[in-house]
PDB file of C-alpha atoms in Angstrom:
ATOM      1  CA  GLY W  27       0.000   0.000   0.000  1.00 62.00           C
ATOM      2  CA  GLN W  28       0.868   3.644  -0.119  1.00 71.00           C
ATOM      3  CA  SER W  29       1.173   5.626   3.083  1.00 87.00           C
ATOM      4  CA  LEU W  30       2.996   8.497   4.736  1.00 92.00           C
ATOM      5  CA  GLU W  31       3.483   9.045   8.441  1.00 95.00           C
ATOM      6  CA  GLN W  32       4.132  12.416  10.057  1.00 97.00           C
ATOM      7  CA  PRO W  33       3.539  13.718  13.605  1.00 97.00           C
ATOM      8  CA  SER W  34       0.102  15.218  14.150  1.00 95.00           C
ATOM      9  CA  GLU W  35       1.250  18.211  16.202  1.00 97.00           C
ATOM     10  CA  VAL W  36       4.456  20.096  16.965  1.00 98.00           C
ATOM     11  CA  THR W  37       4.961  23.170  19.158  1.00 97.00           C
ATOM     12  CA  ALA W  38       8.029  25.393  18.972  1.00 97.00           C
ATOM     13  CA  VAL W  39       9.193  28.769  20.249  1.00 97.00           C
ATOM     14  CA  GLU W  40       9.472  31.843  18.066  1.00 97.00           C
ATOM     15  CA  GLY W  41      13.009  32.193  16.723  1.00 97.00           C
ATOM     16  CA  ALA W  42      13.809  28.508  17.213  1.00 97.00           C
ATOM     17  CA  ILE W  43      14.328  25.675  14.709  1.00 97.00           C
ATOM     18  CA  VAL W  44      11.825  22.857  14.191  1.00 98.00           C
ATOM     19  CA  GLN W  45      12.023  19.645  12.201  1.00 98.00           C
ATOM     20  CA  ILE W  46       8.955  17.827  10.871  1.00 98.00           C
ATOM     21  CA  ASN W  47       9.622  14.226   9.902  1.00 98.00           C
ATOM     22  CA  CYS W  48       7.911  12.140   7.262  1.00 97.00           C
ATOM     23  CA  THR W  49       8.296   8.440   6.549  1.00 96.00           C
ATOM     24  CA  TYR W  50       6.691   6.732   3.613  1.00 94.00           C
ATOM     25  CA  GLN W  51       5.851   3.336   2.177  1.00 90.00           C
ATOM     26  CA  THR W  52       5.193   3.198  -1.522  1.00 82.00           C
ATOM     27  CA  SER W  53       6.313   1.875  -4.883  1.00 78.00           C
ATOM     28  CA  GLY W  54       7.156   3.862  -7.982  1.00 78.00           C
ATOM     29  CA  PHE W  55       8.567   6.696  -5.894  1.00 82.00           C
ATOM     30  CA  TYR W  56       9.722   9.853  -7.690  1.00 84.00           C
ATOM     31  CA  GLY W  57      10.188  12.333  -4.869  1.00 91.00           C
ATOM     32  CA  LEU W  58       8.833  14.032  -1.762  1.00 94.00           C
ATOM     33  CA  SER W  59       7.070  17.392  -1.648  1.00 93.00           C
ATOM     34  CA  TRP W  60       6.087  19.666   1.222  1.00 95.00           C
ATOM     35  CA  TYR W  61       3.064  21.962   1.387  1.00 96.00           C
ATOM     36  CA  GLN W  62       1.978  24.588   3.906  1.00 97.00           C
ATOM     37  CA  GLN W  63      -1.662  25.268   4.710  1.00 96.00           C
ATOM     38  CA  HIS W  64      -2.995  27.994   6.993  1.00 96.00           C
ATOM     39  CA  ASP W  65      -6.392  27.408   8.577  1.00 92.00           C
ATOM     40  CA  GLY W  66      -9.142  27.649   5.969  1.00 89.00           C
ATOM     41  CA  GLY W  67      -6.673  28.379   3.196  1.00 92.00           C
ATOM     42  CA  ALA W  68      -5.186  26.686   0.183  1.00 93.00           C
ATOM     43  CA  PRO W  69      -2.116  24.450   0.459  1.00 94.00           C
ATOM     44  CA  THR W  70       0.940  26.179  -0.993  1.00 94.00           C
ATOM     45  CA  PHE W  71       3.981  24.407  -2.379  1.00 92.00           C
ATOM     46  CA  LEU W  72       7.146  24.742  -0.284  1.00 93.00           C
ATOM     47  CA  SER W  73       9.749  22.349  -1.644  1.00 91.00           C
ATOM     48  CA  TYR W  74      10.464  19.172  -3.581  1.00 91.00           C
ATOM     49  CA  ASN W  75      13.201  16.552  -3.175  1.00 93.00           C
ATOM     50  CA  GLY W  76      13.732  14.282  -6.143  1.00 90.00           C
ATOM     51  CA  LEU W  77      17.226  13.261  -5.100  1.00 91.00           C
ATOM     52  CA  ASP W  78      18.777  12.375  -1.761  1.00 95.00           C
ATOM     53  CA  GLY W  79      20.097  15.293   0.206  1.00 96.00           C
ATOM     54  CA  LEU W  80      19.170  18.733   1.400  1.00 96.00           C
ATOM     55  CA  GLU W  81      17.296  21.418  -0.539  1.00 93.00           C
ATOM     56  CA  GLU W  82      17.340  24.931   0.909  1.00 93.00           C
ATOM     57  CA  THR W  83      14.880  27.725   0.189  1.00 88.00           C
ATOM     58  CA  GLY W  84      15.335  30.666   2.513  1.00 92.00           C
ATOM     59  CA  ARG W  85      14.345  29.737   6.065  1.00 95.00           C
ATOM     60  CA  PHE W  86      12.978  26.376   4.903  1.00 96.00           C
ATOM     61  CA  SER W  87      15.011  23.292   4.053  1.00 96.00           C
ATOM     62  CA  SER W  88      13.903  19.806   3.098  1.00 97.00           C
ATOM     63  CA  PHE W  89      15.806  16.545   3.206  1.00 97.00           C
ATOM     64  CA  LEU W  90      15.283  13.157   1.590  1.00 96.00           C
ATOM     65  CA  SER W  91      16.854   9.749   2.138  1.00 96.00           C
ATOM     66  CA  ARG W  92      15.489   7.196  -0.333  1.00 93.00           C
ATOM     67  CA  SER W  93      17.311   4.309   1.336  1.00 93.00           C
ATOM     68  CA  ASP W  94      15.553   5.096   4.628  1.00 94.00           C
ATOM     69  CA  SER W  95      12.204   6.095   3.016  1.00 94.00           C
ATOM     70  CA  TYR W  96      12.432   9.220   5.123  1.00 95.00           C
ATOM     71  CA  GLY W  97      12.386  12.950   4.721  1.00 97.00           C
ATOM     72  CA  TYR W  98      12.011  16.044   6.840  1.00 98.00           C
ATOM     73  CA  LEU W  99      11.163  19.713   6.619  1.00 98.00           C
ATOM     74  CA  LEU W 100      13.339  22.080   8.632  1.00 98.00           C
ATOM     75  CA  LEU W 101      12.064  25.523   9.529  1.00 97.00           C
ATOM     76  CA  GLN W 102      14.577  28.011  10.927  1.00 97.00           C
ATOM     77  CA  GLU W 103      14.112  31.347  12.689  1.00 97.00           C
ATOM     78  CA  LEU W 104      10.504  30.505  13.374  1.00 98.00           C
ATOM     79  CA  GLN W 105       7.975  33.302  13.087  1.00 97.00           C
ATOM     80  CA  MET W 106       4.418  33.450  14.375  1.00 97.00           C
ATOM     81  CA  LYS W 107       3.161  33.390  10.787  1.00 97.00           C
ATOM     82  CA  ASP W 108       4.692  29.905  10.382  1.00 98.00           C
ATOM     83  CA  SER W 109       1.878  28.517  12.540  1.00 98.00           C
ATOM     84  CA  ALA W 110       0.091  26.298  10.035  1.00 97.00           C
ATOM     85  CA  SER W 111      -0.317  22.691   8.943  1.00 97.00           C
ATOM     86  CA  TYR W 112       2.493  21.096   6.950  1.00 97.00           C
ATOM     87  CA  PHE W 113       1.918  18.152   4.643  1.00 96.00           C
ATOM     88  CA  CYS W 114       4.423  15.827   3.075  1.00 96.00           C
ATOM     89  CA  ALA W 115       3.344  14.263  -0.204  1.00 94.00           C
ATOM     90  CA  TYR W 116       5.018  11.701  -2.348  1.00 90.00           C
ATOM     91  CA  SER W 117       5.220  11.808  -6.121  1.00 83.00           C
ATOM     92  CA  GLY W 118       4.939   8.544  -7.979  1.00 82.00           C
ATOM     93  CA  ASN W 119       3.267   7.296 -11.103  1.00 79.00           C
ATOM     94  CA  THR W 120      -0.049   8.601  -9.728  1.00 83.00           C
ATOM     95  CA  PRO W 121      -1.171  12.013  -8.458  1.00 90.00           C
ATOM     96  CA  LEU W 122       0.307  13.270  -5.212  1.00 91.00           C
ATOM     97  CA  VAL W 123      -0.490  11.227  -2.116  1.00 91.00           C
ATOM     98  CA  PHE W 124      -0.583  13.366   1.012  1.00 93.00           C
ATOM     99  CA  GLY W 125       0.171  12.616   4.622  1.00 94.00           C
ATOM    100  CA  LYS W 126      -2.352  13.638   7.260  1.00 94.00           C
ATOM    101  CA  GLY W 127      -0.430  16.773   8.107  1.00 96.00           C
ATOM    102  CA  THR W 128       1.481  18.193  11.058  1.00 97.00           C
ATOM    103  CA  ARG W 129      -0.011  21.152  12.861  1.00 97.00           C
ATOM    104  CA  LEU W 130       2.786  23.515  13.907  1.00 98.00           C
ATOM    105  CA  SER W 131       2.100  26.003  16.678  1.00 98.00           C
ATOM    106  CA  VAL W 132       4.675  28.744  17.172  1.00 98.00           C
ATOM    107  CA  ILE W 133       4.566  30.293  20.631  1.00 97.00           C
ATOM    108  CA  ALA W 134       6.172  33.449  21.969  1.00 94.00           C
TER     109      ALA W 134
ATOM    110  CA  ASP E  16      -2.188  37.070 -12.375  1.00 66.00           C
ATOM    111  CA  GLY E  17      -2.534  33.384 -13.139  1.00 74.00           C
ATOM    112  CA  GLY E  18      -4.208  31.072 -10.689  1.00 93.00           C
ATOM    113  CA  ILE E  19      -7.046  28.753  -9.853  1.00 96.00           C
ATOM    114  CA  THR E  20     -10.493  30.022  -8.968  1.00 96.00           C
ATOM    115  CA  GLN E  21     -12.936  27.902  -7.039  1.00 97.00           C
ATOM    116  CA  SER E  22     -16.537  28.903  -6.474  1.00 95.00           C
ATOM    117  CA  PRO E  23     -18.523  29.191  -4.397  1.00 95.00           C
ATOM    118  CA  LYS E  24     -16.440  29.555  -1.241  1.00 95.00           C
ATOM    119  CA  TYR E  25     -19.264  28.168   0.896  1.00 96.00           C
ATOM    120  CA  LEU E  26     -22.051  25.852  -0.279  1.00 94.00           C
ATOM    121  CA  PHE E  27     -24.980  24.340   1.550  1.00 92.00           C
ATOM    122  CA  ARG E  28     -26.709  21.244   0.243  1.00 89.00           C
ATOM    123  CA  LYS E  29     -29.941  19.633   1.274  1.00 89.00           C
ATOM    124  CA  GLU E  30     -30.203  15.892   1.581  1.00 85.00           C
ATOM    125  CA  GLY E  31     -30.774  14.259  -1.818  1.00 86.00           C
ATOM    126  CA  GLN E  32     -29.539  17.206  -3.877  1.00 91.00           C
ATOM    127  CA  ASN E  33     -26.759  17.233  -6.437  1.00 94.00           C
ATOM    128  CA  VAL E  34     -24.418  20.221  -6.331  1.00 95.00           C
ATOM    129  CA  THR E  35     -21.620  21.305  -8.659  1.00 96.00           C
ATOM    130  CA  LEU E  36     -18.387  22.931  -7.534  1.00 97.00           C
ATOM    131  CA  SER E  37     -16.608  25.117 -10.046  1.00 98.00           C
ATOM    132  CA  CYS E  38     -12.853  25.107 -10.733  1.00 98.00           C
ATOM    133  CA  GLU E  39     -11.252  27.345 -13.369  1.00 98.00           C
ATOM    134  CA  GLN E  40      -7.531  27.866 -14.057  1.00 97.00           C
ATOM    135  CA  ASN E  41      -5.688  30.292 -16.326  1.00 96.00           C
ATOM    136  CA  LEU E  42      -2.243  28.765 -15.844  1.00 94.00           C
ATOM    137  CA  ASN E  43      -2.414  26.761 -19.075  1.00 94.00           C
ATOM    138  CA  HIS E  44      -1.846  23.608 -17.032  1.00 93.00           C
ATOM    139  CA  ASP E  45      -2.722  20.271 -18.600  1.00 93.00           C
ATOM    140  CA  ALA E  46      -3.501  18.319 -15.433  1.00 93.00           C
ATOM    141  CA  MET E  47      -6.207  19.111 -12.903  1.00 96.00           C
ATOM    142  CA  TYR E  48      -7.248  17.408  -9.680  1.00 97.00           C
ATOM    143  CA  TRP E  49      -9.949  17.329  -7.036  1.00 98.00           C
ATOM    144  CA  TYR E  50      -9.101  16.543  -3.428  1.00 98.00           C
ATOM    145  CA  ARG E  51     -11.311  16.261  -0.390  1.00 97.00           C
ATOM    146  CA  GLN E  52     -10.057  17.359   3.024  1.00 96.00           C
ATOM    147  CA  ASP E  53     -11.630  16.273   6.312  1.00 94.00           C
ATOM    148  CA  PRO E  54     -10.300  17.301   9.727  1.00 84.00           C
ATOM    149  CA  GLY E  55      -7.279  15.199  10.629  1.00 75.00           C
ATOM    150  CA  GLN E  56      -7.491  13.236   7.385  1.00 79.00           C
ATOM    151  CA  GLY E  57      -5.179  15.134   5.077  1.00 88.00           C
ATOM    152  CA  LEU E  58      -6.064  15.404   1.402  1.00 94.00           C
ATOM    153  CA  ARG E  59      -7.651  12.496  -0.440  1.00 95.00           C
ATOM    154  CA  LEU E  60      -7.878  12.290  -4.232  1.00 96.00           C
ATOM    155  CA  ILE E  61     -11.355  12.200  -5.786  1.00 97.00           C
ATOM    156  CA  TYR E  62     -10.701  12.535  -9.537  1.00 98.00           C
ATOM    157  CA  TYR E  63      -7.980  13.799 -11.831  1.00 96.00           C
ATOM    158  CA  SER E  64      -7.627  14.696 -15.477  1.00 96.00           C
ATOM    159  CA  GLN E  65      -4.463  14.835 -17.553  1.00 92.00           C
ATOM    160  CA  ILE E  66      -6.010  16.082 -20.796  1.00 93.00           C
ATOM    161  CA  VAL E  67      -9.299  17.422 -22.102  1.00 95.00           C
ATOM    162  CA  ASN E  68     -12.113  14.864 -22.358  1.00 95.00           C
ATOM    163  CA  ASP E  69     -10.262  12.360 -20.199  1.00 95.00           C
ATOM    164  CA  PHE E  70     -10.299  11.767 -16.450  1.00 96.00           C
ATOM    165  CA  GLN E  71      -9.531   9.014 -13.955  1.00 96.00           C
ATOM    166  CA  LYS E  72     -10.973   8.013 -10.602  1.00 97.00           C
ATOM    167  CA  GLY E  73      -8.996   8.638  -7.471  1.00 95.00           C
ATOM    168  CA  ASP E  74      -9.192   6.871  -4.144  1.00 93.00           C
ATOM    169  CA  ILE E  75     -12.652   8.132  -3.121  1.00 96.00           C
ATOM    170  CA  ALA E  76     -14.564   8.681  -6.409  1.00 97.00           C
ATOM    171  CA  GLU E  77     -17.837   7.054  -5.325  1.00 96.00           C
ATOM    172  CA  GLY E  78     -20.677   9.583  -5.229  1.00 96.00           C
ATOM    173  CA  TYR E  79     -18.809  12.138  -7.325  1.00 97.00           C
ATOM    174  CA  SER E  80     -18.629  12.937 -11.039  1.00 97.00           C
ATOM    175  CA  VAL E  81     -16.488  15.274 -13.148  1.00 98.00           C
ATOM    176  CA  SER E  82     -16.135  16.566 -16.686  1.00 97.00           C
ATOM    177  CA  ARG E  83     -13.236  18.108 -18.622  1.00 98.00           C
ATOM    178  CA  GLU E  84     -14.696  19.734 -21.716  1.00 97.00           C
ATOM    179  CA  LYS E  85     -12.220  22.618 -21.664  1.00 97.00           C
ATOM    180  CA  LYS E  86      -8.603  22.779 -20.589  1.00 97.00           C
ATOM    181  CA  GLU E  87      -9.380  25.605 -18.182  1.00 97.00           C
ATOM    182  CA  SER E  88     -12.331  24.013 -16.395  1.00 98.00           C
ATOM    183  CA  PHE E  89     -12.785  20.906 -14.224  1.00 98.00           C
ATOM    184  CA  PRO E  90     -16.134  21.010 -12.380  1.00 98.00           C
ATOM    185  CA  LEU E  91     -16.979  18.489  -9.668  1.00 98.00           C
ATOM    186  CA  THR E  92     -20.539  17.295  -9.031  1.00 97.00           C
ATOM    187  CA  VAL E  93     -21.339  15.901  -5.613  1.00 96.00           C
ATOM    188  CA  THR E  94     -24.281  13.592  -6.149  1.00 94.00           C
ATOM    189  CA  SER E  95     -26.936  12.370  -3.740  1.00 89.00           C
ATOM    190  CA  ALA E  96     -25.097   9.035  -3.716  1.00 88.00           C
ATOM    191  CA  GLN E  97     -22.301  10.617  -1.657  1.00 89.00           C
ATOM    192  CA  LYS E  98     -23.438   9.787   1.856  1.00 87.00           C
ATOM    193  CA  ASN E  99     -21.127  12.083   3.784  1.00 90.00           C
ATOM    194  CA  PRO E 100     -20.349  15.087   1.563  1.00 93.00           C
ATOM    195  CA  THR E 101     -19.637  17.656   4.265  1.00 94.00           C
ATOM    196  CA  ALA E 102     -15.967  18.541   3.720  1.00 96.00           C
ATOM    197  CA  PHE E 103     -13.510  21.068   2.324  1.00 96.00           C
ATOM    198  CA  TYR E 104     -12.968  20.522  -1.417  1.00 98.00           C
ATOM    199  CA  LEU E 105      -9.732  21.595  -3.080  1.00 98.00           C
ATOM    200  CA  CYS E 106      -9.019  21.837  -6.787  1.00 98.00           C
ATOM    201  CA  ALA E 107      -5.433  21.840  -8.054  1.00 96.00           C
ATOM    202  CA  SER E 108      -3.539  21.912 -11.326  1.00 95.00           C
ATOM    203  CA  SER E 109      -0.026  21.131 -12.531  1.00 92.00           C
ATOM    204  CA  SER E 110       1.974  21.671 -15.686  1.00 86.00           C
ATOM    205  CA  GLY E 111       3.868  18.402 -15.484  1.00 74.00           C
ATOM    206  CA  GLY E 112       2.539  14.912 -15.132  1.00 69.00           C
ATOM    207  CA  PRO E 113       0.458  13.996 -12.083  1.00 67.00           C
ATOM    208  CA  GLY E 114       3.399  12.382 -10.345  1.00 67.00           C
ATOM    209  CA  LEU E 115       5.787  15.306 -10.673  1.00 69.00           C
ATOM    210  CA  GLY E 116       4.283  17.470  -7.956  1.00 69.00           C
ATOM    211  CA  GLY E 117       4.413  21.262  -7.888  1.00 82.00           C
ATOM    212  CA  TYR E 118       0.648  21.554  -7.679  1.00 92.00           C
ATOM    213  CA  THR E 119      -1.129  24.915  -7.509  1.00 94.00           C
ATOM    214  CA  PHE E 120      -4.268  24.838  -5.374  1.00 96.00           C
ATOM    215  CA  GLY E 121      -7.429  26.915  -5.406  1.00 96.00           C
ATOM    216  CA  SER E 122      -8.777  28.465  -2.219  1.00 95.00           C
ATOM    217  CA  GLY E 123     -11.337  25.706  -1.750  1.00 96.00           C
ATOM    218  CA  THR E 124     -15.079  25.235  -1.367  1.00 97.00           C
ATOM    219  CA  ARG E 125     -16.525  24.316   2.007  1.00 96.00           C
ATOM    220  CA  LEU E 126     -19.597  22.135   1.482  1.00 95.00           C
ATOM    221  CA  THR E 127     -22.082  21.558   4.293  1.00 94.00           C
ATOM    222  CA  VAL E 128     -25.134  19.313   4.227  1.00 90.00           C
ATOM    223  CA  VAL E 129     -28.116  20.870   5.998  1.00 86.00           C
TER     224      VAL E 129
END
């Protein structure tokens, strides 16, 4: 079957660093994507890892290890506006399959 | 600016009624998708279309129907056969194949059965 596992909730302090992990089980794997969704809003694309290693985009970085079927999203210098849900999604030979999301709460 | 427009933002349906959710994109994307989002459930695929006049069922297609008569438009009909339609519905599009990611999402339609 196809599945992704990520923590349901994470809380972190403003200015800190937080890591959201994602493990997956699938076949025909192309890569791992991350999306951000604020309450009531549309998911927005953050990053994509097609190869092993780290991809950096400003304060956000994403990592993939195909051998471990594992990836993570790293958010640095957390801001209050980063409070949102974060979804990992795998790309395969079908449309994106999403995890259930991790709700990040940034506290002062 | 290019994007995806979903309408209406909020929709109320009576038991036994069919309702149609609109999705229009001006990104010139070939592929379009419909996802359903329930609290704590993430996004689940209902239908997708890679080209005009062609579409495929997703994981939860029962009780839903779609059409793709134009590249820009991919409406979703929630039929009376869908027993639990209350949810947040998201339309998305992509320029590459369905498995390549980089989806652009609309702002969603929140459907409530009354």
